[in-house]
Amino acid sequence: MPATILIVDDEAANRELLEEVLMNRGYTVLAAKDGLEALETFAIHRPDVVLLDVMMPHLGGIQVCKQLKQNAETRLTPVVLVTALSALDDRVRGLEAGADDFLTKPIDRSELLTRVRALLSLKAFTDDLDNIESVLFTLARSIEGKDSYTGGHCDRLSDYSERLGRRIGLREEEIKALRQGGIVHDVGKVAVPDAILLKPGKLTPDEWKVMREHPVTGERICAPMRLFRPVLPIIRHHHEKLDGSGYPDGLKGAEIPLLARIMTLADVYDAVTTDRPYHTALPAGEALEMMERDVQRGWWDRELFAEFKSIMSVKGRIDS
Ligand SMILES: [Fe+2]
């Protein structure tokens, strides 16, 4: 299937020129005359590359670019901003808005085609990465979906752990790993039979043994994917306890990777504040008191918990 290029320019002559060059090369071309129309056309047709004029009525190119780049579903589509030669300011603002490339007016045909080709191969590559991620996320969510009690658990974990990560000043890559970890941390439960996973009563020792394998299974599922490498320690170690009584490796204290310690707090908090087959939900305040006792017992990281508590206490007050 030929690649689809969306041309956005308020001047018909400019649109027609670009259209002609690209259609001659076999691309499918869509056109929009302003930013609003561009977003509508984008939503319907999902083009592979967007060529955006900067100066347009209604919604300018920089704003359109920003909107596309801020949305997780559209951020990987390459955007080229078309600027006037003298408009250095536009380039700076374009970079800030996340533009992938720039073309200068008047547009040189061969430069246009070279850029479009390069961006299309980048798009093909990121589509592959996106597909891997979405397959894994779908798998993780289907496991969450098996259990009506845990609806929304993955998203809440991503949210709680991201907030704690930001609070303690982690880098963007670490925040990203936490967000992904929130979704896929329990993906290894795919190997746990439903009779155990959904059992309403207490698990027998043998059943526990099977259940406790899920972090290692999850790590094994994600390990071949380079993209998920930073998430592996979260998946493997999200059930460790500081005193070494957790699983699968019985790690102690700082041996437990920081991101896993964060995910554990988020996971425990969410488990006690939502209804489960074996208990009813505790209000935020009581859940935090219970976790405080577990900190005294030597299970959770004291300093991290103090930060977590201050984030959740504020939220709890607003919620109640
Ligand atoms: Fe787990």
Coordinates of C-alpha atoms and ligand atoms in Angstrom, one line a residue:
M1 CA 0.0 0.0 0.0
P2 CA 1.4 3.4 -0.9
A3 CA 2.3 5.7 2.0
T4 CA -0.1 8.5 2.8
I5 CA 1.2 12.1 3.2
L6 CA -1.0 14.8 4.6
I7 CA -0.2 18.3 3.3
V8 CA -1.4 21.2 5.4
D9 CA -1.2 24.7 3.9
D10 CA -3.7 27.6 3.7
E11 CA -2.5 28.6 0.2
A12 CA -3.9 26.5 -2.6
A13 CA -0.9 27.0 -4.9
N14 CA 1.5 25.6 -2.2
R15 CA -0.7 22.6 -1.6
E16 CA -1.0 21.8 -5.3
L17 CA 2.7 22.1 -5.9
L18 CA 3.5 19.6 -3.1
E19 CA 0.6 17.4 -4.2
E20 CA 1.9 17.1 -7.7
V21 CA 5.4 16.2 -6.7
L22 CA 4.3 13.5 -4.2
M23 CA 1.6 12.0 -6.3
N24 CA 4.0 11.7 -9.2
R25 CA 6.1 9.5 -7.0
G26 CA 3.1 7.3 -6.2
Y27 CA 2.2 8.5 -2.7
T28 CA -1.4 8.9 -1.6
V29 CA -1.8 12.6 -0.8
L30 CA -4.4 14.2 1.5
A31 CA -4.7 18.0 1.8
A32 CA -6.0 20.3 4.5
K33 CA -6.3 24.1 4.4
D34 CA -5.8 24.9 8.1
G35 CA -4.9 23.3 11.4
L36 CA -8.3 22.3 12.5
E37 CA -9.0 20.6 9.2
A38 CA -5.6 18.9 9.5
L39 CA -6.5 17.4 12.9
E40 CA -9.8 16.1 11.6
T41 CA -8.2 14.6 8.5
F42 CA -5.5 13.1 10.6
A43 CA -8.0 11.4 12.9
I44 CA -9.8 9.8 10.1
H45 CA -7.0 8.8 7.7
R46 CA -3.9 8.4 10.0
P47 CA -1.4 9.5 7.4
D48 CA 2.2 8.3 7.6
V49 CA 3.9 11.7 7.4
V50 CA 2.5 15.3 7.9
L51 CA 3.8 18.3 6.1
L52 CA 2.7 21.4 8.0
D53 CA 2.9 25.0 7.1
V54 CA 3.6 27.2 10.1
M55 CA 1.5 30.3 9.5
M56 CA -2.2 29.3 9.0
P57 CA -5.6 30.6 10.2
H58 CA -7.5 29.0 13.0
L59 CA -4.8 26.7 14.3
G60 CA -1.2 27.2 13.3
G61 CA 1.3 24.5 12.4
I62 CA 3.2 24.7 15.7
Q63 CA 0.0 24.1 17.6
V64 CA -1.0 21.2 15.4
C65 CA 2.5 19.7 15.8
K66 CA 2.3 20.1 19.6
Q67 CA -1.1 18.4 19.7
L68 CA 0.0 15.4 17.6
K69 CA 3.2 15.0 19.6
Q70 CA 1.5 15.2 23.0
N71 CA -0.9 12.4 22.2
A72 CA 0.6 8.9 22.9
E73 CA -1.3 7.5 19.9
T74 CA 0.0 10.0 17.3
R75 CA 3.3 11.1 18.7
L76 CA 5.3 8.7 16.5
T77 CA 4.0 10.0 13.2
P78 CA 6.7 12.2 11.7
V79 CA 5.9 15.9 11.3
V80 CA 7.7 18.2 8.9
L81 CA 7.3 21.9 9.5
V82 CA 7.5 24.1 6.4
T83 CA 9.0 27.5 7.4
A84 CA 10.2 30.6 5.7
L85 CA 13.9 30.8 5.3
S86 CA 14.2 33.8 7.7
A87 CA 12.0 32.3 10.4
L88 CA 14.6 31.0 12.9
D89 CA 12.1 31.6 15.7
D90 CA 9.7 29.1 14.0
R91 CA 12.4 26.5 14.0
V92 CA 13.1 26.9 17.7
R93 CA 9.4 26.7 18.5
G94 CA 9.0 23.8 16.1
L95 CA 11.7 21.8 17.9
E96 CA 10.1 22.5 21.2
A97 CA 6.8 21.3 19.8
G98 CA 8.4 18.0 18.8
A99 CA 8.8 18.5 15.0
D100 CA 10.9 15.8 13.3
D101 CA 12.2 17.8 10.4
F102 CA 12.0 21.1 8.6
L103 CA 11.6 22.2 5.0
T104 CA 12.3 25.8 3.8
K105 CA 10.2 27.7 1.3
P106 CA 10.5 27.7 -1.6
I107 CA 10.5 23.9 -1.4
D108 CA 13.1 22.1 -3.4
R109 CA 11.6 19.0 -5.0
S110 CA 14.4 16.6 -4.5
E111 CA 14.9 17.7 -0.9
L112 CA 11.2 17.2 -0.3
L113 CA 11.3 13.6 -1.6
T114 CA 14.5 12.8 0.2
R115 CA 13.1 14.0 3.6
V116 CA 9.8 12.2 3.0
R117 CA 11.6 8.9 2.1
A118 CA 13.8 9.1 5.2
L119 CA 10.8 9.8 7.5
L120 CA 8.8 7.0 6.0
S121 CA 11.5 4.5 6.9
L122 CA 11.7 5.9 10.4
K123 CA 7.9 5.5 10.6
A124 CA 8.1 1.9 9.5
F125 CA 10.6 1.2 12.2
T126 CA 8.6 3.0 15.0
D127 CA 5.4 1.2 13.8
D128 CA 7.2 -2.1 14.5
L129 CA 8.2 -0.9 18.0
D130 CA 4.7 0.3 18.6
N131 CA 3.2 -3.0 17.5
I132 CA 5.4 -4.9 19.9
E133 CA 4.4 -2.6 22.8
S134 CA 0.7 -2.8 22.0
V135 CA 0.7 -6.6 21.7
L136 CA 2.3 -6.8 25.1
F137 CA 0.0 -4.2 26.6
T138 CA -3.0 -6.0 25.2
L139 CA -1.8 -9.3 26.7
A140 CA -1.2 -7.6 30.1
R141 CA -4.6 -6.0 30.0
S142 CA -6.3 -9.2 29.0
I143 CA -4.9 -10.8 32.2
E144 CA -6.2 -7.8 34.2
G145 CA -9.5 -8.2 32.5
K146 CA -9.9 -11.8 33.6
D147 CA -10.4 -10.6 37.2
S148 CA -13.3 -8.2 37.6
Y149 CA -11.8 -7.1 40.9
T150 CA -8.7 -5.6 39.4
G151 CA -10.2 -3.4 36.7
G152 CA -8.1 -0.3 36.1
H153 CA -5.3 -1.7 38.3
C154 CA -2.6 -1.4 35.7
D155 CA -3.4 2.2 34.9
R156 CA -3.5 3.2 38.5
L157 CA -0.2 1.6 39.1
S158 CA 1.3 3.5 36.2
D159 CA -0.2 6.6 37.6
Y160 CA 0.9 6.1 41.2
S161 CA 4.4 5.0 40.4
E162 CA 4.9 7.9 37.9
R163 CA 3.8 10.4 40.5
L164 CA 6.2 8.9 43.1
G165 CA 9.0 8.8 40.5
R166 CA 8.5 12.5 39.6
R167 CA 8.4 13.4 43.2
I168 CA 11.8 12.0 43.9
G169 CA 13.2 13.5 40.7
L170 CA 13.8 10.4 38.5
R171 CA 14.8 10.9 34.9
E172 CA 12.3 10.7 32.0
E173 CA 13.5 7.2 30.9
E174 CA 12.9 5.9 34.4
I175 CA 9.5 7.4 34.5
K176 CA 8.7 5.8 31.2
A177 CA 9.9 2.4 32.6
L178 CA 7.6 2.9 35.6
R179 CA 4.6 3.7 33.3
Q180 CA 5.3 0.6 31.2
G181 CA 6.0 -1.5 34.3
G182 CA 2.6 -0.5 35.7
I183 CA 1.0 -2.1 32.7
V184 CA 3.1 -5.2 32.2
H185 CA 4.4 -6.1 35.7
D186 CA 2.0 -9.0 36.0
V187 CA 2.2 -10.2 32.4
G188 CA 3.7 -13.5 33.7
K189 CA 0.3 -14.3 35.2
V190 CA -0.6 -15.5 31.7
A191 CA 1.0 -18.8 32.8
V192 CA -1.0 -19.1 36.0
P193 CA -4.2 -21.2 35.6
D194 CA -7.5 -19.4 36.1
A195 CA -8.4 -21.9 38.9
I196 CA -5.5 -20.4 40.9
L197 CA -5.6 -16.8 39.5
L198 CA -9.3 -16.3 40.2
K199 CA -9.7 -18.5 43.3
P200 CA -11.9 -16.7 45.8
G201 CA -10.4 -18.4 48.9
K202 CA -6.9 -18.8 50.2
L203 CA -4.4 -20.5 48.0
T204 CA -2.8 -23.8 49.0
P205 CA 1.0 -24.0 49.4
D206 CA 1.2 -25.6 46.0
E207 CA -1.0 -23.0 44.4
W208 CA 1.1 -20.3 45.9
K209 CA 4.2 -21.8 44.4
V210 CA 2.6 -21.5 40.9
M211 CA 1.5 -17.9 41.6
R212 CA 4.9 -16.9 42.9
E213 CA 6.4 -17.8 39.6
H214 CA 4.7 -14.9 37.7
P215 CA 7.5 -12.3 38.1
V216 CA 10.1 -14.7 36.6
T217 CA 7.7 -15.8 33.8
G218 CA 7.0 -12.1 33.1
E219 CA 10.6 -11.3 32.8
R220 CA 11.1 -14.2 30.4
I221 CA 8.3 -13.0 28.2
C222 CA 9.7 -9.4 28.0
A223 CA 13.4 -10.2 28.0
P224 CA 13.9 -10.6 24.2
M225 CA 12.5 -7.1 23.6
R226 CA 15.2 -4.5 23.7
L227 CA 12.5 -1.9 24.2
F228 CA 11.5 -3.4 27.5
R229 CA 14.9 -3.9 29.0
P230 CA 14.6 -1.0 31.5
V231 CA 11.3 -2.6 32.7
L232 CA 12.7 -6.1 33.4
P233 CA 13.9 -5.3 37.0
I234 CA 10.4 -4.0 37.8
I235 CA 8.8 -7.1 36.5
R236 CA 11.1 -9.5 38.2
H237 CA 11.4 -7.8 41.6
H238 CA 8.0 -6.2 42.3
H239 CA 7.2 -8.7 45.1
E240 CA 10.5 -8.4 47.0
K241 CA 10.5 -7.1 50.6
L242 CA 13.3 -5.1 52.2
D243 CA 13.9 -7.7 54.9
G244 CA 14.5 -10.4 52.3
S245 CA 11.2 -12.3 52.8
G246 CA 9.8 -11.5 49.4
Y247 CA 10.1 -13.3 46.1
P248 CA 11.4 -14.5 43.7
D249 CA 15.0 -13.8 44.8
G250 CA 14.6 -12.8 48.4
L251 CA 16.7 -9.6 47.8
K252 CA 17.3 -7.3 50.7
G253 CA 17.3 -3.5 51.1
A254 CA 19.2 -1.6 48.3
E255 CA 19.7 -4.9 46.4
I256 CA 16.1 -4.4 45.3
P257 CA 16.2 -2.1 42.3
L258 CA 14.7 1.3 43.1
L259 CA 12.1 1.2 40.3
A260 CA 10.9 -2.1 41.7
R261 CA 10.6 -0.7 45.2
I262 CA 8.5 2.1 43.8
M263 CA 6.2 -0.3 41.9
T264 CA 5.8 -2.5 45.0
L265 CA 4.4 0.5 47.1
A266 CA 2.0 1.4 44.3
D267 CA 0.9 -2.3 43.9
V268 CA 0.4 -2.8 47.6
Y269 CA -1.5 0.4 48.0
D270 CA -3.8 -0.4 45.1
A271 CA -4.4 -3.9 46.3
V272 CA -5.6 -2.7 49.7
T273 CA -7.6 0.2 48.5
T274 CA -9.7 -1.8 46.0
D275 CA -12.1 -4.7 46.6
R276 CA -10.6 -8.1 46.2
P277 CA -12.0 -11.6 46.5
Y278 CA -10.3 -12.0 49.9
H279 CA -10.9 -8.5 51.4
T280 CA -13.0 -5.3 51.0
A281 CA -11.3 -2.0 50.1
L282 CA -9.8 0.1 52.9
P283 CA -10.1 3.9 52.7
A284 CA -6.8 5.7 51.7
G285 CA -6.0 6.7 55.3
E286 CA -6.3 3.2 56.8
A287 CA -4.4 1.7 53.8
L288 CA -1.5 4.1 54.5
E289 CA -1.6 3.2 58.2
M290 CA -1.4 -0.4 57.4
M291 CA 1.5 0.1 55.0
E292 CA 3.2 2.2 57.7
R293 CA 3.1 -0.9 60.0
D294 CA 4.6 -2.9 57.2
V295 CA 7.4 -0.3 57.0
Q296 CA 8.1 -0.8 60.7
R297 CA 8.1 -4.5 60.1
G298 CA 10.9 -4.0 57.6
W299 CA 9.0 -4.7 54.4
W300 CA 8.9 -1.4 52.5
D301 CA 11.4 1.4 51.9
R302 CA 10.9 4.0 54.7
E303 CA 12.0 7.1 52.7
L304 CA 10.1 6.1 49.6
F305 CA 7.0 5.4 51.7
A306 CA 7.2 8.8 53.3
E307 CA 7.1 10.4 49.9
F308 CA 4.4 8.1 48.7
K309 CA 2.3 8.8 51.8
S310 CA 2.6 12.6 51.3
I311 CA 1.4 12.3 47.6
M312 CA -1.5 9.9 48.6
S313 CA -2.5 11.8 51.7
V314 CA -3.1 15.0 49.6
K315 CA -5.1 12.9 47.1
G316 CA -7.0 11.2 49.8
R317 CA -8.1 14.5 51.3
I318 CA -9.3 15.7 47.9
D319 CA -11.1 12.4 47.2
S320 CA -12.9 12.1 50.5
Ligands
FE1 FE 2.6 -9.3 40.7

